[in-house]
Coordinates of N, CA and C in Angstrom, one line a residue:
Chain J
X1 N 113.3 128.5 104.3 CA 113.7 128.3 105.6 C 115.3 128.3 105.2
X2 N 115.8 129.3 106.3 CA 117.3 129.2 106.6 C 117.8 127.8 106.8
X3 N 119.1 128.0 106.2 CA 119.6 126.9 106.2 C 120.6 126.7 107.5
X4 N 119.5 126.1 108.7 CA 120.3 125.9 109.9 C 119.7 124.7 110.5
X5 N 120.7 123.8 110.9 CA 120.3 122.4 111.4 C 121.1 122.6 112.7
X6 N 120.3 121.6 113.6 CA 121.1 121.5 115.1 C 120.7 120.2 115.4
X7 N 122.0 119.4 115.8 CA 121.9 118.2 116.8 C 122.5 118.0 117.9
X8 N 121.8 117.2 118.5 CA 120.9 116.1 118.2 C 119.7 117.2 118.8
X9 N 118.5 116.5 118.2 CA 117.5 117.4 118.5 C 116.8 117.1 119.9
X10 N 117.1 115.8 120.1 CA 116.6 115.4 121.5 C 117.9 115.1 122.1
X11 N 117.8 115.5 123.9 CA 119.1 114.5 124.4 C 118.7 114.4 126.1
X12 N 118.6 113.1 126.4 CA 118.3 113.1 127.7 C 119.9 112.8 128.2
X13 N 120.4 113.5 129.5 CA 121.8 113.3 130.0 C 121.5 113.4 131.6
X14 N 122.5 112.8 132.3 CA 122.7 112.9 133.9 C 123.4 113.9 134.4
X15 N 122.9 114.5 135.2 CA 123.8 115.6 136.0 C 125.2 115.3 136.0
X16 N 126.1 116.2 135.8 CA 127.2 115.8 136.1 C 128.1 115.7 134.6
X17 N 127.4 114.9 133.6 CA 127.8 114.9 132.4 C 128.3 115.9 131.6
X18 N 129.0 115.9 130.6 CA 129.4 116.9 129.9 C 128.1 116.9 128.5
X19 N 127.9 117.6 127.9 CA 127.0 117.4 126.5 C 127.3 118.7 125.6
X20 N 127.6 118.4 124.3 CA 127.7 119.6 123.2 C 126.8 119.5 122.6
X21 N 126.0 120.6 122.1 CA 125.0 120.9 121.0 C 125.8 121.3 120.0
X22 N 125.4 121.2 118.7 CA 126.1 121.8 117.3 C 125.0 122.5 116.7
X23 N 125.0 123.6 116.2 CA 124.5 124.0 115.2 C 125.5 124.5 113.9
X24 N 124.6 124.3 112.9 CA 125.1 124.0 111.6 C 124.9 125.0 110.4
X25 N 125.4 125.9 110.1 CA 124.6 126.5 108.8 C 125.2 126.7 107.5
X26 N 124.3 126.9 106.4 CA 124.7 126.7 105.3 C 124.8 128.3 104.7
X27 N 124.4 129.1 105.3 CA 124.2 130.4 104.9 C 125.2 131.1 104.4
X28 N 126.4 130.7 105.1 CA 127.7 131.5 105.3 C 127.6 132.9 106.2
X29 N 126.7 133.0 107.1 CA 126.4 134.0 107.9 C 127.5 134.4 108.9
X30 N 128.0 135.4 109.2 CA 129.0 135.6 110.2 C 128.4 135.3 111.7
X31 N 127.1 135.9 111.8 CA 127.1 136.0 113.5 C 125.9 134.6 113.7
X32 N 126.2 133.9 114.5 CA 125.6 132.8 115.2 C 125.3 133.3 116.6
X33 N 124.3 132.6 117.3 CA 124.2 132.7 118.5 C 123.5 131.6 119.2
X34 N 123.5 131.5 120.3 CA 122.7 130.4 121.2 C 122.2 130.9 122.1
X35 N 120.7 130.2 122.2 CA 119.7 131.1 123.2 C 119.1 129.8 124.2
X36 N 118.6 130.0 125.0 CA 117.9 129.0 125.7 C 116.2 129.6 125.9
X37 N 115.4 128.7 125.9 CA 113.8 129.2 126.1 C 113.6 128.7 127.8
X38 N 113.3 129.7 128.5 CA 112.9 129.6 129.6 C 111.2 130.5 129.9
X39 N 110.7 129.6 130.6 CA 109.1 130.2 130.7 C 109.0 131.3 131.4
X40 N 108.4 132.6 130.9 CA 108.4 133.7 131.2 C 109.5 134.6 130.9
X41 N 110.4 134.0 130.4 CA 111.7 134.9 129.8 C 111.8 134.7 128.3
X42 N 111.0 134.2 127.6 CA 111.0 134.2 126.2 C 112.3 133.2 126.0
X43 N 113.1 134.0 125.3 CA 114.7 133.4 124.7 C 115.7 134.6 125.6
X44 N 116.7 133.5 125.8 CA 117.8 134.5 126.8 C 119.1 133.7 126.2
X45 N 119.9 135.0 125.8 CA 121.1 134.5 125.2 C 121.9 134.0 126.1
X46 N 122.9 133.0 125.5 CA 123.9 132.1 126.5 C 125.1 132.7 125.6
X47 N 125.6 132.4 124.5 CA 126.8 132.8 124.0 C 126.2 133.6 122.5
X48 N 127.2 134.2 122.0 CA 127.3 134.7 120.3 C 128.4 134.6 120.0
X49 N 128.6 134.1 118.6 CA 129.7 134.2 117.8 C 129.5 135.6 116.7
X50 N 130.8 136.2 116.7 CA 130.9 137.5 115.3 C 131.7 136.9 114.4
X51 N 132.3 135.8 114.3 CA 133.3 135.3 113.2 C 134.0 134.2 113.7
X52 N 134.7 133.3 113.0 CA 135.7 132.0 113.5 C 136.6 132.8 114.4
X53 N 136.3 131.5 115.7 CA 137.2 131.8 117.0 C 136.9 133.2 117.7
X54 N 136.1 134.1 117.3 CA 135.6 135.2 118.1 C 134.1 134.8 118.4
X55 N 134.0 134.8 119.9 CA 132.8 134.7 120.7 C 132.6 135.7 121.9
X56 N 131.5 135.7 122.2 CA 131.4 136.5 123.8 C 130.2 136.1 124.4
X57 N 130.2 136.4 125.6 CA 129.0 135.8 126.5 C 127.9 136.7 126.3
X58 N 126.8 135.9 126.5 CA 125.6 136.7 126.6 C 124.9 136.7 128.0
X59 N 123.6 136.8 128.3 CA 123.0 137.1 129.7 C 123.4 136.0 130.4
X60 N 122.8 134.7 130.0 CA 123.2 133.8 130.8 C 124.1 132.4 130.4
X61 N 125.4 133.2 130.7 CA 126.3 132.2 130.2 C 127.0 131.6 130.9
X62 N 126.9 131.5 132.7 CA 127.3 130.6 133.3 C 127.2 129.1 133.0
X63 N 128.4 128.2 132.9 CA 128.0 126.8 132.8 C 128.0 126.5 131.6
X64 N 128.3 127.5 130.8 CA 128.3 127.2 129.1 C 129.5 127.6 128.6
X65 N 130.3 126.6 127.3 CA 130.9 127.4 126.7 C 130.7 127.2 125.3
X66 N 131.4 128.1 124.5 CA 131.4 127.7 123.0 C 132.5 127.6 122.2
X67 N 132.3 127.3 121.1 CA 133.3 127.2 120.1 C 133.2 127.2 119.0
X68 N 133.8 128.2 118.0 CA 133.7 128.2 116.5 C 134.9 128.1 115.4
X69 N 135.2 127.1 115.1 CA 136.2 126.5 114.4 C 136.3 127.0 112.8
X70 N 134.9 127.0 112.6 CA 134.8 127.3 111.3 C 133.5 127.9 110.9
X71 N 133.1 128.5 110.2 CA 132.0 129.5 109.5 C 130.7 129.0 109.9
X72 N 130.9 127.6 109.5 CA 129.0 126.9 109.5 C 128.8 126.4 110.5
X73 N 129.8 126.2 111.7 CA 129.5 125.6 112.9 C 129.4 126.4 114.0
X74 N 128.5 126.1 115.2 CA 129.1 126.9 116.4 C 128.6 126.0 117.6
X75 N 129.5 125.4 118.2 CA 129.4 124.3 119.2 C 128.9 124.9 120.8
X76 N 127.8 124.4 121.3 CA 127.7 124.9 122.4 C 128.0 123.5 123.6
X77 N 128.6 123.8 124.7 CA 129.2 122.7 125.5 C 128.7 123.1 126.8
X78 N 128.0 122.1 127.5 CA 127.7 122.1 129.2 C 128.9 121.2 129.9
X79 N 129.6 121.7 130.0 CA 131.0 120.9 130.7 C 130.5 120.3 131.8
X80 N 129.4 120.3 132.6 CA 129.0 119.2 133.5 C 127.5 120.0 133.9
X81 N 126.4 118.9 133.2 CA 125.0 119.5 133.2 C 124.4 119.4 134.5
X82 N 123.6 120.3 134.8 CA 122.7 120.4 135.9 C 121.5 120.5 135.3
X83 N 120.7 120.2 136.5 CA 119.3 120.0 136.0 C 118.5 121.3 135.9
X84 N 119.1 122.7 136.5 CA 118.6 123.9 135.7 C 119.1 124.6 134.5
X85 N 119.7 123.4 133.9 CA 120.2 123.5 132.1 C 119.2 122.6 131.2
X86 N 118.3 122.1 131.9 CA 117.0 121.3 131.2 C 116.3 122.4 130.6
X87 N 116.2 122.4 129.2 CA 115.6 123.6 128.2 C 115.4 123.0 126.9
X88 N 115.0 123.7 126.2 CA 115.2 123.8 124.5 C 116.0 124.9 124.4
X89 N 117.3 124.4 123.4 CA 117.8 125.4 122.9 C 118.1 125.8 121.5
X90 N 117.8 126.9 121.1 CA 117.8 127.4 119.6 C 119.0 128.1 119.4
X91 N 119.2 127.9 118.1 CA 120.7 128.4 117.8 C 120.1 129.7 116.8
X92 N 120.7 130.6 116.5 CA 120.2 131.5 115.3 C 121.2 132.1 114.5
X93 N 121.0 132.7 113.4 CA 122.1 133.3 112.6 C 121.3 134.6 112.2
X94 N 122.7 135.5 111.8 CA 122.0 136.9 110.9 C 123.4 137.0 110.1
X95 N 122.7 137.9 109.0 CA 124.1 138.2 108.0 C 124.8 139.6 108.9
X96 N 124.4 140.2 109.8 CA 125.1 141.4 110.2 C 124.2 142.5 109.4
X97 N 123.6 142.5 108.2 CA 123.0 143.5 107.7 C 121.7 144.1 108.3
X98 N 120.8 143.2 108.2 CA 119.2 143.8 108.4 C 119.2 143.2 110.2
X99 N 120.4 142.5 110.9 CA 119.8 142.3 112.3 C 118.6 141.1 112.4
X100 N 118.2 140.7 111.6 CA 117.0 139.9 111.3 C 117.7 138.5 111.9
X101 N 117.5 137.5 112.8 CA 117.9 136.6 113.2 C 117.1 135.4 112.9
X102 N 117.4 134.4 112.2 CA 116.6 133.0 111.6 C 117.1 132.3 112.6
X103 N 115.9 131.3 112.9 CA 116.3 130.4 114.2 C 116.6 128.9 113.5
X104 N 117.3 128.2 114.3 CA 117.4 126.8 114.1 C 116.1 125.8 114.7
X105 N 115.8 124.6 114.5 CA 114.3 123.9 115.1 C 114.3 123.7 116.4
X106 N 115.6 123.9 117.0 CA 116.2 123.8 118.6 C 116.4 122.2 118.9
X107 N 116.8 122.2 120.3 CA 117.2 121.0 120.9 C 116.7 121.2 122.2
X108 N 116.0 119.8 122.5 CA 115.4 119.5 123.7 C 116.6 118.7 124.6
X109 N 116.6 119.4 125.6 CA 118.0 118.8 126.4 C 117.2 118.5 128.2
X110 N 117.2 117.5 128.6 CA 116.5 116.9 129.7 C 118.1 116.6 130.5
X111 N 118.2 117.2 131.8 CA 119.3 116.7 132.4 C 118.4 116.0 133.6
X112 N 118.8 114.9 133.9 CA 118.1 114.0 135.2 C 118.9 114.0 136.3
Chain B
X1 N 121.3 144.3 132.1 CA 120.5 143.5 131.2 C 119.3 144.7 131.0
X2 N 118.9 144.5 129.6 CA 117.6 145.4 129.5 C 116.5 144.8 129.5
X3 N 115.4 145.8 130.1 CA 114.2 145.6 130.5 C 113.3 145.5 129.3
X4 N 112.5 144.2 128.6 CA 112.1 144.4 127.6 C 110.6 143.2 128.2
X5 N 109.4 144.2 128.2 CA 108.5 143.6 128.8 C 107.1 143.3 127.9
X6 N 106.5 142.5 127.7 CA 105.4 142.2 127.1 C 104.2 141.8 127.6
X7 N 102.8 142.7 127.4 CA 101.7 142.2 128.0 C 100.4 142.0 126.9
X8 N 99.5 141.4 127.5 CA 99.9 140.2 128.4 C 100.3 139.3 128.2
X9 N 100.8 138.5 129.2 CA 101.2 137.3 128.8 C 100.5 136.0 128.2
X10 N 99.3 136.0 128.7 CA 98.4 135.1 127.4 C 97.1 135.7 127.3
X11 N 96.7 135.5 126.2 CA 95.3 136.0 125.9 C 94.6 135.0 125.0
X12 N 93.1 135.0 125.6 CA 92.2 133.7 124.8 C 91.4 134.7 124.2
X13 N 91.1 134.6 123.0 CA 90.2 135.1 122.2 C 89.2 134.4 121.3
X14 N 87.9 135.2 120.9 CA 87.3 133.9 119.8 C 87.5 134.2 118.7
X15 N 87.4 133.1 117.8 CA 87.8 133.3 116.3 C 86.8 134.6 115.9
X16 N 87.5 135.3 115.1 CA 87.0 136.4 114.3 C 87.0 137.8 115.3
X17 N 87.4 137.9 116.4 CA 88.1 138.8 117.3 C 89.2 139.4 116.7
X18 N 89.2 140.6 117.1 CA 90.7 141.8 116.7 C 91.2 141.6 118.0
X19 N 92.6 141.7 118.0 CA 93.3 141.7 119.2 C 94.6 142.6 119.2
X20 N 95.1 142.8 120.3 CA 96.6 143.5 120.2 C 97.5 143.3 121.4
X21 N 98.8 143.3 121.4 CA 99.5 143.1 122.4 C 100.6 144.5 122.4
X22 N 101.1 144.2 123.4 CA 102.2 145.6 123.7 C 103.5 144.9 124.2
X23 N 104.5 145.5 123.5 CA 105.9 145.5 123.9 C 106.4 146.7 124.2
X24 N 107.0 146.8 125.9 CA 107.8 148.2 126.0 C 109.2 147.7 126.1
X25 N 109.9 148.6 126.1 CA 111.5 148.5 125.9 C 112.2 149.8 126.3
X26 N 113.6 150.2 126.6 CA 114.1 151.3 127.0 C 114.1 152.2 125.7
X27 N 113.7 153.4 126.3 CA 113.5 154.0 125.3 C 114.9 155.0 124.6
X28 N 116.0 154.5 125.2 CA 117.5 155.2 125.0 C 118.1 154.1 124.2
X29 N 119.1 154.9 123.2 CA 119.9 153.6 122.4 C 119.0 152.9 121.8
X30 N 118.0 153.4 121.1 CA 117.2 152.3 120.4 C 118.0 152.0 118.7
X31 N 117.9 150.9 118.3 CA 118.3 150.4 117.2 C 117.2 149.9 116.0
X32 N 116.7 148.7 116.8 CA 115.4 148.1 116.1 C 114.6 147.5 116.9
X33 N 113.3 147.3 116.3 CA 112.4 146.4 117.5 C 111.8 145.5 116.2
X34 N 112.1 143.9 116.7 CA 111.8 142.9 116.1 C 110.4 142.3 116.7
X35 N 109.3 141.6 115.8 CA 108.6 140.8 116.5 C 108.9 139.5 115.7
X36 N 108.3 138.5 116.5 CA 108.5 137.1 116.1 C 107.4 136.5 116.3
X37 N 107.0 135.2 115.5 CA 105.7 134.5 115.7 C 106.4 133.3 116.1
X38 N 106.0 132.3 117.1 CA 106.5 131.2 117.4 C 105.5 130.2 117.9
X39 N 105.7 129.3 117.1 CA 104.3 128.1 117.2 C 104.7 127.1 118.1
X40 N 104.1 126.6 118.7 CA 104.4 125.2 119.9 C 105.3 124.4 119.1
X41 N 106.3 123.9 119.4 CA 107.5 122.9 119.0 C 108.0 123.2 117.7
X42 N 107.7 124.4 117.2 CA 108.4 125.1 116.0 C 109.4 125.7 116.5
X43 N 110.4 126.7 115.7 CA 111.4 127.6 116.0 C 110.7 129.0 115.8
X44 N 111.3 130.1 116.3 CA 110.6 131.5 115.9 C 110.5 132.0 114.5
X45 N 109.6 132.9 114.2 CA 109.5 132.9 112.5 C 109.5 134.5 112.8
X46 N 110.4 135.4 111.8 CA 110.7 136.5 111.9 C 109.0 137.4 111.3
X47 N 108.2 138.3 111.8 CA 107.4 138.6 111.6 C 107.9 140.6 110.8
X48 N 108.2 141.3 111.8 CA 108.9 142.6 111.4 C 109.6 143.1 112.1
X49 N 110.8 143.8 111.2 CA 111.8 144.5 111.9 C 111.2 146.1 111.9
X50 N 111.6 146.9 112.6 CA 110.9 148.2 112.7 C 112.1 149.2 113.6
X51 N 112.5 150.3 112.6 CA 113.5 150.9 113.0 C 113.4 152.3 112.9
X52 N 112.3 152.7 112.8 CA 112.0 154.4 112.6 C 110.6 154.6 113.5
X53 N 111.0 155.5 114.4 CA 109.8 156.2 115.2 C 108.2 156.2 114.5
X54 N 107.4 155.7 114.6 CA 106.3 155.9 113.8 C 106.1 154.9 112.8
X55 N 106.9 153.7 112.7 CA 107.1 153.0 111.5 C 105.5 152.2 111.7
X56 N 104.9 151.8 111.0 CA 104.0 150.9 110.7 C 104.5 149.5 109.7
X57 N 104.2 148.4 110.2 CA 104.3 147.1 108.9 C 102.8 146.6 109.2
X58 N 102.9 145.6 108.0 CA 101.8 145.0 107.9 C 101.7 144.0 107.2
X59 N 101.4 142.7 107.6 CA 101.4 141.3 106.9 C 100.2 140.3 106.8
X60 N 99.5 140.6 105.9 CA 97.9 140.2 106.1 C 97.3 140.7 107.1
X61 N 97.1 139.9 108.2 CA 95.7 140.5 108.9 C 96.6 141.2 110.2
X62 N 98.1 140.9 110.1 CA 98.7 141.5 111.2 C 99.6 142.7 111.2
X63 N 99.5 143.4 111.9 CA 100.5 145.1 111.6 C 100.8 145.0 113.1
X64 N 101.8 146.0 113.1 CA 102.6 146.7 113.9 C 102.6 148.1 113.9
X65 N 103.0 148.4 115.2 CA 103.3 150.1 115.2 C 104.6 150.2 116.0
X66 N 105.2 151.3 116.1 CA 106.3 151.8 116.8 C 106.3 153.2 117.3
X67 N 106.7 153.2 118.6 CA 106.9 154.3 119.1 C 108.2 154.6 120.1
X68 N 108.7 154.9 119.3 CA 110.5 154.8 119.8 C 110.8 155.8 121.1
X69 N 109.9 157.3 121.1 CA 110.3 158.0 122.0 C 109.5 157.7 123.2
X70 N 108.3 156.9 123.3 CA 107.9 156.4 124.7 C 108.2 155.1 125.1
X71 N 108.9 154.4 123.8 CA 109.4 153.0 124.3 C 108.4 151.8 124.2
X72 N 107.7 151.9 123.2 CA 106.6 150.5 123.1 C 106.2 150.4 121.5
X73 N 105.8 149.3 121.3 CA 105.2 148.6 120.1 C 104.1 147.9 120.3
X74 N 103.0 147.9 119.5 CA 101.9 147.5 119.4 C 101.5 146.4 118.2
X75 N 101.2 144.9 118.4 CA 101.1 144.1 117.6 C 99.4 143.9 117.3
X76 N 98.7 143.9 116.3 CA 97.6 143.8 116.0 C 97.3 142.8 115.3
X77 N 96.2 142.1 115.6 CA 95.8 141.2 114.8 C 93.9 141.3 114.5
X78 N 93.7 141.5 113.0 CA 92.5 141.7 113.0 C 91.7 140.3 112.5
X79 N 90.6 140.0 113.1 CA 90.1 138.8 112.5 C 90.7 137.4 112.8
X80 N 90.8 137.5 114.2 CA 91.7 136.2 114.7 C 91.3 134.8 114.4
X81 N 92.3 134.0 113.8 CA 91.8 132.6 112.9 C 92.7 131.7 113.9
X82 N 92.2 130.4 114.1 CA 92.7 129.6 115.0 C 94.4 129.4 114.5
X83 N 94.5 129.4 113.5 CA 95.9 129.3 113.0 C 96.9 130.4 113.4
X84 N 96.2 131.5 114.1 CA 97.1 132.5 114.7 C 97.4 132.2 116.0
X85 N 97.1 131.1 116.9 CA 97.5 130.7 118.1 C 98.9 130.3 118.1
X86 N 99.6 131.6 118.9 CA 101.0 131.1 118.9 C 101.5 132.1 120.0
X87 N 102.5 131.9 120.4 CA 103.3 133.2 121.0 C 104.0 134.0 120.3
X88 N 103.9 135.5 120.4 CA 104.5 136.5 119.9 C 105.6 137.0 120.6
X89 N 106.8 137.2 120.1 CA 107.7 137.5 120.8 C 108.1 139.1 120.5
X90 N 108.9 139.7 121.1 CA 109.0 141.3 120.6 C 110.8 141.1 121.1
X91 N 111.5 141.9 120.3 CA 112.8 141.9 120.7 C 113.8 143.1 120.4
X92 N 114.1 143.7 121.2 CA 114.8 145.1 121.2 C 116.4 145.0 121.0
X93 N 116.8 145.7 119.9 CA 118.1 145.8 119.5 C 118.5 147.2 119.8
X94 N 119.6 147.1 120.7 CA 119.9 148.6 121.1 C 121.1 149.1 120.2
X95 N 121.5 148.3 118.8 CA 122.8 148.4 118.2 C 123.8 147.4 118.3
X96 N 124.1 146.7 117.3 CA 125.2 145.8 117.3 C 124.1 144.9 117.1
X97 N 124.3 143.1 117.5 CA 123.9 142.4 116.8 C 122.8 141.6 118.2
X98 N 122.8 141.8 119.4 CA 122.4 141.2 120.2 C 121.0 141.6 120.6
X99 N 119.9 140.7 120.2 CA 118.5 140.9 120.8 C 118.4 140.9 122.1
X100 N 117.4 141.5 122.7 CA 117.1 141.2 124.3 C 115.4 140.9 123.9
X101 N 115.1 139.8 124.1 CA 113.8 139.3 124.3 C 113.0 139.7 125.2
X102 N 111.5 139.8 124.9 CA 110.7 140.1 125.8 C 110.0 138.4 125.9
X103 N 109.1 138.4 127.2 CA 108.7 137.1 127.6 C 107.8 136.5 126.6
X104 N 107.3 137.2 125.8 CA 106.4 136.9 125.1 C 104.7 137.3 125.2
X105 N 103.8 137.0 124.4 CA 102.2 136.8 124.5 C 102.2 135.6 124.5
X106 N 101.4 134.8 124.8 CA 100.8 133.7 124.3 C 99.4 133.7 123.7
X107 N 98.9 133.6 122.5 CA 97.7 133.9 122.2 C 96.9 132.7 121.9
X108 N 95.8 132.1 122.4 CA 95.1 131.3 121.6 C 93.6 131.6 121.5
X109 N 93.5 131.2 119.9 CA 92.2 131.6 119.4 C 91.5 130.3 119.6
X110 N 89.9 130.5 119.9 CA 89.2 129.4 120.0 C 88.3 129.7 119.1
X111 N 87.6 128.2 118.1 CA 86.9 128.4 116.8 C 85.6 128.7 117.4

């Protein structure tokens, strides 16, 4: 298994509260990604990072921000959670050579 | 936003049946096509990466073909087993590191 962990694995939060999800890798890979799982859409890219402090938006970035202050950690923040952000969030990494992405175990977020 | 479509959305087969599903993607600016296997409550697991028109890849009873000129890939499972039950995702890469995923085909194999 690729060395990717996500925390927390499950979270329930209330509408309007801030939430931060963490992705941690031990592979020293340059690229990291945050996806959300949506029925009928498979996985949709929220934000990605191509290096420390280098990030860019994906397809569904509204309402989300990210930060990457060191190679191994990529944080996803929901500044003010909404019920539409209830989903399973997956982090992924790749080495930039094969473009094959390896996924973390996922974080199930419920916004009530 | 790139259009990556998978069909069918779901499929029920009997153990021992062979089956196949389709991924269609834009035929321009093609770089790679990925297939992932995704079991419920787990994370997606890479099956194949294909880059050349006419590529065929095989892993056990699962194989995949690629047609970049017409923009489709087929995934085949020979002699389906209950443990093959999962969602199969394809993802299109048009250069760079961003993947655009299809909606997936959910396969259920009945014993």
